[in-house]
XYZ file of C-alpha atoms in Angstrom:
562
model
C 45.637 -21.867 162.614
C 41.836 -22.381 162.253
C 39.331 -20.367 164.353
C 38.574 -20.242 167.344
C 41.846 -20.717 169.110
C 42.468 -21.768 172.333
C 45.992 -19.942 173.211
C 45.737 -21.167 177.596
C 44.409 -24.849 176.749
C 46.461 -27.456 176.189
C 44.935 -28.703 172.709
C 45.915 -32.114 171.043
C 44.943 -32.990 167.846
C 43.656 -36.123 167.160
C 43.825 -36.613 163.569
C 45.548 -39.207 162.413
C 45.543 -42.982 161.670
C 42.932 -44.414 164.103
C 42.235 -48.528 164.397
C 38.783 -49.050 163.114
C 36.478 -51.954 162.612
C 32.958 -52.536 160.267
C 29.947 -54.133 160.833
C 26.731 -54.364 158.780
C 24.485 -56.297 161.419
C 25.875 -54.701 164.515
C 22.597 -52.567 166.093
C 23.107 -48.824 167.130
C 21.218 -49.523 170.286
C 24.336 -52.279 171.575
C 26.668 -50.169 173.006
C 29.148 -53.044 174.022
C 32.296 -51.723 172.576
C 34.639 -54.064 174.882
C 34.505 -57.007 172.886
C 35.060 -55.535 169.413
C 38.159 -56.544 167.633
C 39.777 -53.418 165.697
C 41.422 -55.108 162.378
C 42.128 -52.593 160.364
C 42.757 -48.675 159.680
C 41.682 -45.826 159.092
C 42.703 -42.033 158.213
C 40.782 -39.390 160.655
C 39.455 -37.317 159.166
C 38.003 -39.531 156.096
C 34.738 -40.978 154.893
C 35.088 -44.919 155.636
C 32.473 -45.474 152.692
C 34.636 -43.674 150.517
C 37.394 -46.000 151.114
C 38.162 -48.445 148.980
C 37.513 -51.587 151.453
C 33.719 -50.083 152.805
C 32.866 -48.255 149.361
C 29.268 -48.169 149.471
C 28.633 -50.137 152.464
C 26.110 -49.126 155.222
C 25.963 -49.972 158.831
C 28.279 -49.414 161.571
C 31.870 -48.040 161.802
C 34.220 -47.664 165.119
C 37.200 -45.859 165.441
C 39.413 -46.498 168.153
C 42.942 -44.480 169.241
C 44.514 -43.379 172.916
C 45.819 -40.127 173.524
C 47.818 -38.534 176.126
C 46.464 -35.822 178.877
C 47.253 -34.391 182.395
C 45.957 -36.455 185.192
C 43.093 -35.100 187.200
C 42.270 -32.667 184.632
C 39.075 -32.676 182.955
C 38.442 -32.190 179.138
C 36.746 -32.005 176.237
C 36.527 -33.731 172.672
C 35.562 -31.181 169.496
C 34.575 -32.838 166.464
C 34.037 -30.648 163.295
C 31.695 -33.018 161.941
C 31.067 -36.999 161.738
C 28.415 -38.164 159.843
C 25.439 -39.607 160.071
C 25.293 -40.247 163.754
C 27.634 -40.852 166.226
C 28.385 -41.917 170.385
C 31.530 -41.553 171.568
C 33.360 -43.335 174.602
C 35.812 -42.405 176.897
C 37.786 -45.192 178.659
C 34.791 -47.303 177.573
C 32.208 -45.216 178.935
C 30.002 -43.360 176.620
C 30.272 -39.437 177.333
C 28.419 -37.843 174.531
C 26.786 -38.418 171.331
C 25.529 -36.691 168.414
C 22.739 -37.241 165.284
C 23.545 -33.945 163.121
C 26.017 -34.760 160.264
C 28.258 -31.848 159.024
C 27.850 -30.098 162.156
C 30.491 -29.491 165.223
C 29.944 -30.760 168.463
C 31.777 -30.875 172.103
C 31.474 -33.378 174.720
C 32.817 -33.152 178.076
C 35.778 -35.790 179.585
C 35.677 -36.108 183.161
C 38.615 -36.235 185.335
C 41.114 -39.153 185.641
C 44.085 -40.005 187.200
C 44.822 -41.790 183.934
C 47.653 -40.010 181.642
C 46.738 -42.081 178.684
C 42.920 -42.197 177.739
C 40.596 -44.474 174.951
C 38.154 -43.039 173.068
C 36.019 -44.722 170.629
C 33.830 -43.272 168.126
C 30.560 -45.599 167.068
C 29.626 -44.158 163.498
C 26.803 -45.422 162.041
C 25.553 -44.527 158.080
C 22.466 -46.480 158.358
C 18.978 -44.651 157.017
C 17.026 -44.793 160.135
C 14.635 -41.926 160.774
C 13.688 -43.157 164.588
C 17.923 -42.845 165.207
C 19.067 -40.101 162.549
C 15.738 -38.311 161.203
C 17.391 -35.266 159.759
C 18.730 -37.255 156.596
C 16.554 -39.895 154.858
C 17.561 -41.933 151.831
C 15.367 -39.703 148.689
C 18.113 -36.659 149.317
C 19.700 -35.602 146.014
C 23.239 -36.287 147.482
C 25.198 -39.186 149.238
C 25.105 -39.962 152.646
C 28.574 -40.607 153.671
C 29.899 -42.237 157.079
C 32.782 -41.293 159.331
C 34.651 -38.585 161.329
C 34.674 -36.249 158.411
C 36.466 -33.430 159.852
C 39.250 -32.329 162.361
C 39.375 -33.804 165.907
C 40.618 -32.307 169.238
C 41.489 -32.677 172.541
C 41.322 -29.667 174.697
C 42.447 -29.904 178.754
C 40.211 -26.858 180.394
C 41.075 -24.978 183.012
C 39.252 -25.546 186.438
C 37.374 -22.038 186.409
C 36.568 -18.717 184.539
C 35.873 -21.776 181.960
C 34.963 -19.970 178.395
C 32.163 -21.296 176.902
C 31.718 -18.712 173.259
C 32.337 -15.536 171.690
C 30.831 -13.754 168.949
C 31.893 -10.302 167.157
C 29.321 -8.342 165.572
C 29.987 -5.240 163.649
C 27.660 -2.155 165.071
C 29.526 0.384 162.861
C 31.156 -0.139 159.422
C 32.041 3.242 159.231
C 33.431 3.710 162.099
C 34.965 0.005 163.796
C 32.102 -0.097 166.455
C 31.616 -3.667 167.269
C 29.797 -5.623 169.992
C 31.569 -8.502 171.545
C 29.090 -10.989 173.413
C 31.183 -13.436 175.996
C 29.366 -16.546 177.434
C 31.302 -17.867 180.723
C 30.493 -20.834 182.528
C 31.209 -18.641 185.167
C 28.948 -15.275 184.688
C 30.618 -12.839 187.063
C 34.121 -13.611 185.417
C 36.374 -10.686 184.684
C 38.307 -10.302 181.630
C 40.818 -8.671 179.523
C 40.599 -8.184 175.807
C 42.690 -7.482 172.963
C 42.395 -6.759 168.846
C 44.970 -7.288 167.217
C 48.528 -6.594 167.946
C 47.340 -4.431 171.185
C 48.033 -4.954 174.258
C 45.070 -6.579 176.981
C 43.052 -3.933 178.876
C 40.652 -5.275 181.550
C 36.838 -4.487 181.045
C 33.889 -4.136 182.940
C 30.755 -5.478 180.828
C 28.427 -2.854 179.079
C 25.578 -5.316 179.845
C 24.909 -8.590 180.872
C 22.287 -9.999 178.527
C 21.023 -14.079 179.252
C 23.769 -14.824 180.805
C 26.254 -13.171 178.260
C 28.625 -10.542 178.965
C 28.387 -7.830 176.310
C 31.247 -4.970 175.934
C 31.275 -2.299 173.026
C 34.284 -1.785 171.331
C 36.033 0.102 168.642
C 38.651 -1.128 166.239
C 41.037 1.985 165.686
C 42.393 1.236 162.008
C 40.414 -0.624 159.964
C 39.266 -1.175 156.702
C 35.613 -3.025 156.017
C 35.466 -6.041 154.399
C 34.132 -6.976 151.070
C 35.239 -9.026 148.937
C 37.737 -6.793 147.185
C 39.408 -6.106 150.660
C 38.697 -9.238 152.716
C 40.668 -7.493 155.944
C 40.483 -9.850 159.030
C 41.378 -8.857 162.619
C 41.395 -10.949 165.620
C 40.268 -10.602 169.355
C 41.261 -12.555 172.168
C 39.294 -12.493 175.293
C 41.043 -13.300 178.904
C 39.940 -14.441 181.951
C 43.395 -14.984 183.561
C 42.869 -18.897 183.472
C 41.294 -19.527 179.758
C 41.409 -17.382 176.789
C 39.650 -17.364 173.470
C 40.760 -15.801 169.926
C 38.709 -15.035 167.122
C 38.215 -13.710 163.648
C 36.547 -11.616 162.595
C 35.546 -8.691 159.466
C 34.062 -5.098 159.884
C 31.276 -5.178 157.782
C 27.065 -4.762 157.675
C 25.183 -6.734 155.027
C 21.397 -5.117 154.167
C 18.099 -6.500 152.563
C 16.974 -3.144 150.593
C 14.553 -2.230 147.485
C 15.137 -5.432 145.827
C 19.221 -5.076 146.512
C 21.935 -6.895 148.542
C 23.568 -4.120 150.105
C 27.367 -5.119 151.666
C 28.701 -1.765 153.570
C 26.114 0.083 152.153
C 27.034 -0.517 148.484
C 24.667 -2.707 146.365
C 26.255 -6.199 145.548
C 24.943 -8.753 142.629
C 25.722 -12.312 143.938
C 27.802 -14.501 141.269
C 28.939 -17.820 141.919
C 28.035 -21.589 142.447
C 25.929 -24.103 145.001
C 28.760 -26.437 145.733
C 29.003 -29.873 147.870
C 31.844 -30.715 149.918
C 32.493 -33.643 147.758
C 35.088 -35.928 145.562
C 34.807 -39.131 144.713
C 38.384 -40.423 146.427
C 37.281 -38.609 150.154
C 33.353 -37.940 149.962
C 32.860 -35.100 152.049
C 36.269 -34.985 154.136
C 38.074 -33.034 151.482
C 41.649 -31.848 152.099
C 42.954 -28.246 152.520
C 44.453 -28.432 148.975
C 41.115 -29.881 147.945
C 39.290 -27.030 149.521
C 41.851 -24.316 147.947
C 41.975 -25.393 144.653
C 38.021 -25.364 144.594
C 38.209 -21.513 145.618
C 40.742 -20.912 143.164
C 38.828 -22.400 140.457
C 35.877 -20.586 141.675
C 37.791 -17.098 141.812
C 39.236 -17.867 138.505
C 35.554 -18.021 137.381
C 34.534 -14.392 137.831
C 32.618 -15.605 140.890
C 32.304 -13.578 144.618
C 29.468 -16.007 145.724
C 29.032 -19.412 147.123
C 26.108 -21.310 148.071
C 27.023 -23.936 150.630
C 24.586 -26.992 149.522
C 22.871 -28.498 151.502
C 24.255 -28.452 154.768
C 26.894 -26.551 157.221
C 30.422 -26.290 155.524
C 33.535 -27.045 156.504
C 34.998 -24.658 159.139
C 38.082 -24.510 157.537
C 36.518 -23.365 154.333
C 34.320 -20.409 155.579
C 38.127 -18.840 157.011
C 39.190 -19.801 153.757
C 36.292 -17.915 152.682
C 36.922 -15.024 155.110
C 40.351 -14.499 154.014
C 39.974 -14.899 149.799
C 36.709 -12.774 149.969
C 33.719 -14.600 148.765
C 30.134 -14.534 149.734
C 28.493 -17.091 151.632
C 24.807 -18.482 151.412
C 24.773 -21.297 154.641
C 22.072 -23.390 155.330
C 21.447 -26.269 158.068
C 20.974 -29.383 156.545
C 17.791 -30.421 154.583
C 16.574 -31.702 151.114
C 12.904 -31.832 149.993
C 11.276 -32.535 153.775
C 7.779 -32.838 153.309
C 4.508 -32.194 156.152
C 5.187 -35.908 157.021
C 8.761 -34.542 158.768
C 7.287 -30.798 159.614
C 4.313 -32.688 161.662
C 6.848 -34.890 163.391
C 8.068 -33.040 166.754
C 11.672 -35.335 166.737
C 12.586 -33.742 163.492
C 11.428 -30.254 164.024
C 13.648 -30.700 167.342
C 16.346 -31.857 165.615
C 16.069 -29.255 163.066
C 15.918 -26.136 165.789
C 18.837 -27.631 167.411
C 20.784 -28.373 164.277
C 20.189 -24.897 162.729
C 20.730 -23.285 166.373
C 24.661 -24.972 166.206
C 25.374 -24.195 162.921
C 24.598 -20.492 163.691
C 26.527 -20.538 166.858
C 29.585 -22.090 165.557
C 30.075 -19.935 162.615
C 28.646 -16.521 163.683
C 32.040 -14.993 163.497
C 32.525 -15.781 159.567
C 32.594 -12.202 157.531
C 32.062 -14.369 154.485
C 28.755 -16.001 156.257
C 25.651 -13.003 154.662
C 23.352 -15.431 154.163
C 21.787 -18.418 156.051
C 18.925 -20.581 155.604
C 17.855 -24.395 156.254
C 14.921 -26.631 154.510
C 16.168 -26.651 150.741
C 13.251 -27.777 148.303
C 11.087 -28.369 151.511
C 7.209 -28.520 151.214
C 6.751 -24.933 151.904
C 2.888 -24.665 150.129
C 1.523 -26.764 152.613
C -0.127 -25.113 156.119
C 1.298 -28.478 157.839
C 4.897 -27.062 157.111
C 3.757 -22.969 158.483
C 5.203 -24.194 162.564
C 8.337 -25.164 161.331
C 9.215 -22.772 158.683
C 8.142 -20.000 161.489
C 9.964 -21.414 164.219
C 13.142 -21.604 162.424
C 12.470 -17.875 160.911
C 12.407 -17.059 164.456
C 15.447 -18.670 165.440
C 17.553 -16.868 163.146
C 16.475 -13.683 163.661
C 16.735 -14.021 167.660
C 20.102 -15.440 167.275
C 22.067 -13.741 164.688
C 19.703 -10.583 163.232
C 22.464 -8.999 161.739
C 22.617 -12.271 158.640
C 19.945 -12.014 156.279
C 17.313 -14.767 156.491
C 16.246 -16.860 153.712
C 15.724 -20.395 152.053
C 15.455 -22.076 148.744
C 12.481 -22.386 147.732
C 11.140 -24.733 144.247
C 7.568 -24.037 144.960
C 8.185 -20.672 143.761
C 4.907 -18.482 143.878
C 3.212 -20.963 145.668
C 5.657 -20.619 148.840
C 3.670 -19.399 151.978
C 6.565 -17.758 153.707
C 7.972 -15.442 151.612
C 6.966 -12.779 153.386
C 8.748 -13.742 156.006
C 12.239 -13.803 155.022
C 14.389 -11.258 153.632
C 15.585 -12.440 150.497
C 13.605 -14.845 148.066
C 15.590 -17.446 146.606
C 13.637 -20.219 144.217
C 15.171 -23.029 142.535
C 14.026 -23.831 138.973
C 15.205 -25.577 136.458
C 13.607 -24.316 132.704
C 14.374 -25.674 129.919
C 16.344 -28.693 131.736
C 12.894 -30.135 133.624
C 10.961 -28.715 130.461
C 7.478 -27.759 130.858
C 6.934 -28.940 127.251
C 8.028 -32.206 126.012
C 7.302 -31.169 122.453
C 10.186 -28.756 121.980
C 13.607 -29.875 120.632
C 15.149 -27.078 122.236
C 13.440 -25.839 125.481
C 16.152 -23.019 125.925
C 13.233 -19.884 125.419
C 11.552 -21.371 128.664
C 14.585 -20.113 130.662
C 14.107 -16.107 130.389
C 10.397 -16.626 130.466
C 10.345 -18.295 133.473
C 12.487 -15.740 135.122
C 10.175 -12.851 133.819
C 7.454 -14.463 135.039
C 8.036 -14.992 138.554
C 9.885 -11.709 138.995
C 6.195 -10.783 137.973
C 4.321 -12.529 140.311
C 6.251 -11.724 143.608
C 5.736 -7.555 142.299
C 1.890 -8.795 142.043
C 2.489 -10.010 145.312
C 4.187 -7.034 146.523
C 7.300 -9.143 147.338
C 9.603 -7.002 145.312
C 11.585 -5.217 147.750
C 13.146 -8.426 148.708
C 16.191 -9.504 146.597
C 15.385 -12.066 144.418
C 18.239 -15.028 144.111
C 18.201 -17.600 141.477
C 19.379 -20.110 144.586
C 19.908 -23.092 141.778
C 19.531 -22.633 138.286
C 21.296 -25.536 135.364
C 21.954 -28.224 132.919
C 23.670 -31.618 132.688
C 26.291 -32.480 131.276
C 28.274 -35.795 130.940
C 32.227 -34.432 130.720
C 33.595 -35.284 127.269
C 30.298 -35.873 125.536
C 30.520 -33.390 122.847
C 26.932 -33.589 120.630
C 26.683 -31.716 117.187
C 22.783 -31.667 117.347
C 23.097 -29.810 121.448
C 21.060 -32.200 122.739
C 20.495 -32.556 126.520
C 23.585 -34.043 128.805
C 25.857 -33.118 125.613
C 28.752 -30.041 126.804
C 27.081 -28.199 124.133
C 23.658 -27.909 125.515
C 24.959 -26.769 129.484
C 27.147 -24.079 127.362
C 24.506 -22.697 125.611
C 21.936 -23.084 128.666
C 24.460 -21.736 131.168
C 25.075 -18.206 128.727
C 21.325 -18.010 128.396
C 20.988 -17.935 132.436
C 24.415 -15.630 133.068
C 23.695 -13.114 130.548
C 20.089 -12.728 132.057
C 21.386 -12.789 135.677
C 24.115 -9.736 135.314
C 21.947 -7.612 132.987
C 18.583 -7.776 135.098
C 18.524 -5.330 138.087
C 15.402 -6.909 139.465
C 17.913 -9.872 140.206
C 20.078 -9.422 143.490
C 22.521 -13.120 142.658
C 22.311 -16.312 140.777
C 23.570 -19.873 142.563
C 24.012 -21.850 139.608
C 24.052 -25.534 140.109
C 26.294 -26.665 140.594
C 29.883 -26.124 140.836
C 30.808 -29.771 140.428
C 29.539 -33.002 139.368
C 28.757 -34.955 142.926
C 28.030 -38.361 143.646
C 24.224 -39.639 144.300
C 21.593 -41.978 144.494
C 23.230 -45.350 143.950
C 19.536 -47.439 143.210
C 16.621 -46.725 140.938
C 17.158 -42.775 141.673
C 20.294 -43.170 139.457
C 17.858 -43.800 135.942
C 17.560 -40.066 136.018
C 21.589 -39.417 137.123
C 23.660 -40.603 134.666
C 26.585 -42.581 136.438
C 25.051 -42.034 139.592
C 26.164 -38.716 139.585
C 24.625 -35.153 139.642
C 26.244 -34.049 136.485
C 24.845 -30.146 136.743
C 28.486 -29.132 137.530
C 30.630 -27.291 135.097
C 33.577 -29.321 136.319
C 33.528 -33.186 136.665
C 34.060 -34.465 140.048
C 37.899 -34.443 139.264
C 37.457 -30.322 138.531
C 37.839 -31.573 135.034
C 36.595 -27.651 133.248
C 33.175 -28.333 130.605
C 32.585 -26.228 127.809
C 30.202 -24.189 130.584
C 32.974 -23.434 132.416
C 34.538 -20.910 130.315
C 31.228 -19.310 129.321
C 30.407 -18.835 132.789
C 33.920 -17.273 133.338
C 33.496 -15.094 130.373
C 30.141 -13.510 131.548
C 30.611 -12.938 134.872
C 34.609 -11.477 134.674
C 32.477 -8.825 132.165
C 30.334 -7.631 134.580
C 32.901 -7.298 137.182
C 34.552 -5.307 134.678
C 32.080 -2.872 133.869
């Protein structure tokens, strides 16, 4: 059972084997759906691009299916995530859309007297800032089309509707939490329950926008960390609707240059990693998803960086309940002042950023959240944006730490701002000196130095994060002279960069790039991506182990050790 959970609602899921049809001339402006013919199919959820009859192909995709419901009895559609942009149709009328990839959204089904009802999903993959402009074509990573992730159909009850509820943790010592309820109905009653107890009714602490906000204690507990990753649910009950949700007792800190989780410090060890595989793209399957965690668990690691855009729901409870770390970030890749002086993408970005926290506030394995990876954050131009979306996290979740990866390194205007600095460099990989056979002394220097400049700065009571951090490597190219792309050269680059990370207190966590080889740019971008590929991973994009692999292992299984 994935979280939230709906236990009054009548819930359908609609995965499955839709019909589907392609077009590459068909504009996203046309919405006349009734005369398409459907003439083939498709697996929901699934990438159509990374299917062997669109591979590669960009324009527009619809997926058709019926599905059963209680006349007279209103609704509503949840997608986890379809990609790049989407409008969906109900009994061809359109009743929602959505231009965020990778992130959830909900759209409302009127009433009918119909007990069988159409939808249609119009999913386009096209690059087309004016339609989609959170996603352009230079991003490291490919751009995938389709209903990526799990569908539903919920019926909703006719009142006392609802809406959300998030759990935060007051108290890790002693179970305090804070339980905020949003109703579409404010002055709803309700019982609630944790765990295996039975419902009492309450009467709100406060109402705060709208919200009604109860304090709670959870009588036997134990906080969660990654070494006991205990989960408890709540279920809140308004007598017609009822929500349940997961949750962990446990307080994350920003403190003298430490992660602090429950009060104890915590170095961060793991991987950035893309929801990707070159059979399903991004719409990877739970055995997909578990074998990734058990690879990365086998590795020594308790951190993972969720690159570069919100993750899979189903992978942050897999997350909650195995025990790792999580670094998640809204989606973005190298934006520059062009995009940060452009008020539809700043819009889209807010909104975008506002969901993802929303939808996942309940994660214990969620520490960590940030947006704008490798944006243009020297520039003045960028200061709105950066600032607005500071602001946004820190109004709606304060108790996450706020950050974002950085590759302008002490250039970066914000810093101060956030409470953990995380850069991205690459020494010794993008060497400053072409002259050297073997660039592998810039790596430690580079660290030293800007662990240097952000004390000159006064930055360093922040935690400082190595967000990415590697070296490719083309699987099965072994090299006696350890030349670059060669197993060899990663191995000996990835020992360098572990060794430094767990014996240098100034650093709170390394990221290292990546976990495993993802697909890319497909044109002239692929000259400097061998196979179009990103091949920084230490497993191929089959989880195929490099030499790195077992380096990486070695080092950080030591230090949990010790």
């Amino acid at each position: 059972m994935s979280f939230p959970a709906y236990p009054k609602r009548a819930v359908t899921s609609l995965n499955g084997v839709w019909q589907f049809t392609f077009s590459q001339t068909y504009a996203w402006a046309d919405e006349t759906i009734g005369a398409l013919t459907y003439d083939d199919l498709l697996p929901v959820p699934s990438a159509f691009d990374a299917m062997p009859a669109y591979n590669g192909k960009r324009g527009v995709g619809f997926y058709r299916r019926t599905f059963r419901c209680a006349p007279g009895r209103r609704g509503r559609l949840v997608f986890n995530a379809v990609g790049m942009v989407a409008k969906v149709f109900v009994d061809g009328q359109k009743v929602g859309e959505q231009a965020a990839a990778y992130t959830p959204f909900e759209v409302e089904v009127p009433a009918s007297e119909k007990a069988e009802r159409e939808v249609v999903v119009m999913v386009g993959n096209r690059f087309d800032t004016a339609i989609y402009p959170l996603h352009e074509i230079f991003f490291d990573f490919y751009a995938y089309g389709g209903i990526f992730r799990d569908v539903e159909f919920q019926v909703l009850p006719e009142q006392n509707l609802i809406d959300w509820v998030g759990v935060e943790t007051l108290d890790y010592q002693t179970g305090e939490i804070r339980v905020r309820v949003r109703t579409a109905d404010p002055a709803s009653s309700c019982a609630i329950s944790i765990d295996d107890e039975l419902p009492q009714p309450r009467t709100p602490d406060e109402r705060v926008d709208g919200e009604a906000v109860f304090r709670l204690k959870v009588a036997d507990f134990t906080a969660w960390s990654p070494e006991t990753p205990e989960l408890h649910t709540l279920t809140v009950d308004t007598g017609d609707d009822a929500v349940r949700v997961r949750f962990g007792i446990r307080q994350v800190a920003a403190e003298n240059g430490q992660i602090l989780l429950n009060g104890e410090p915590v170095k961060l060890l793991g991987y950035c990693r893309h929801e990707a595989h070159p059979q399903y793209g991004p719409a990877l399957p739970m055995a997909q998803l578990v074998a990734d965690l058990q690879l990365l668990r086998d590795s020594g690691c308790n951190f993972v960086r969720g690159s570069h855009y919100q993750q899979d729901p189903r992978f942050l409870d897999l997350c909650d309940e195995m025990g790792f770390l999580v670094f998640e970030e809204s989606l973005g890749w190298g934006q520059s002042c062009r995009h940060f002086t452009n008020p539809d993408f700043v819009a889209a970005q807010l909104k975008q950023t506002a969901d993802m926290i929303q939808s996942s506030y309940n994660h214990a394995s969620v520490i960590l959240r940030g947006f704008l990876n490798e944006g243009e954050s020297e520039s003045e131009e960028a200061r709105d944006c950066y600032e607005r979306l500071i602001r946004l996290c820190r109004q709606k979740d304060p108790r996450r730490l706020i950050t974002y990866a950085s590759n302008r390194e002490l250039r970066d205007l914000f810093l101060e701002q956030v409470d953990v600095v995380c850069f991205n460099i690459y020494p010794g990989w993008y060497a400053e000196s072409r002259d050297d056979e073997q660039p592998l002394g810039e790596i430690t220097s580079r660290i030293h130095r800007n662990l240097s400049g952000l004390k000159g700065r006064g930055l360093s009571d922040k935690p400082f994060i190595i967000s990415e951090i590697g070296a490719g490597a083309i699987y099965g190219w072994r090299d006696p002279i350890c030349a670059h792309w060669s197993e060899e050269y990663q191995r000996e680059y990835l020992r360098i960069v572990c060794q430094e990370v767990v014996d240098n207190e100034a650093i709170a966590g390394v990221a290292l790039w990546q976990f495993c080889d993802c697909r890319t740019y497909r044109g002239a971008g692929a000259l400097g991506r061998p196979r179009a590929f990103n091949n920084k991973g230490v497993v191929d994009e089959y989880r195929r182990p490099k030499l790195a692999y077992e380096t990486v292992k070695e080092i950080f299984r030591s230090y949990k050790e010790r």
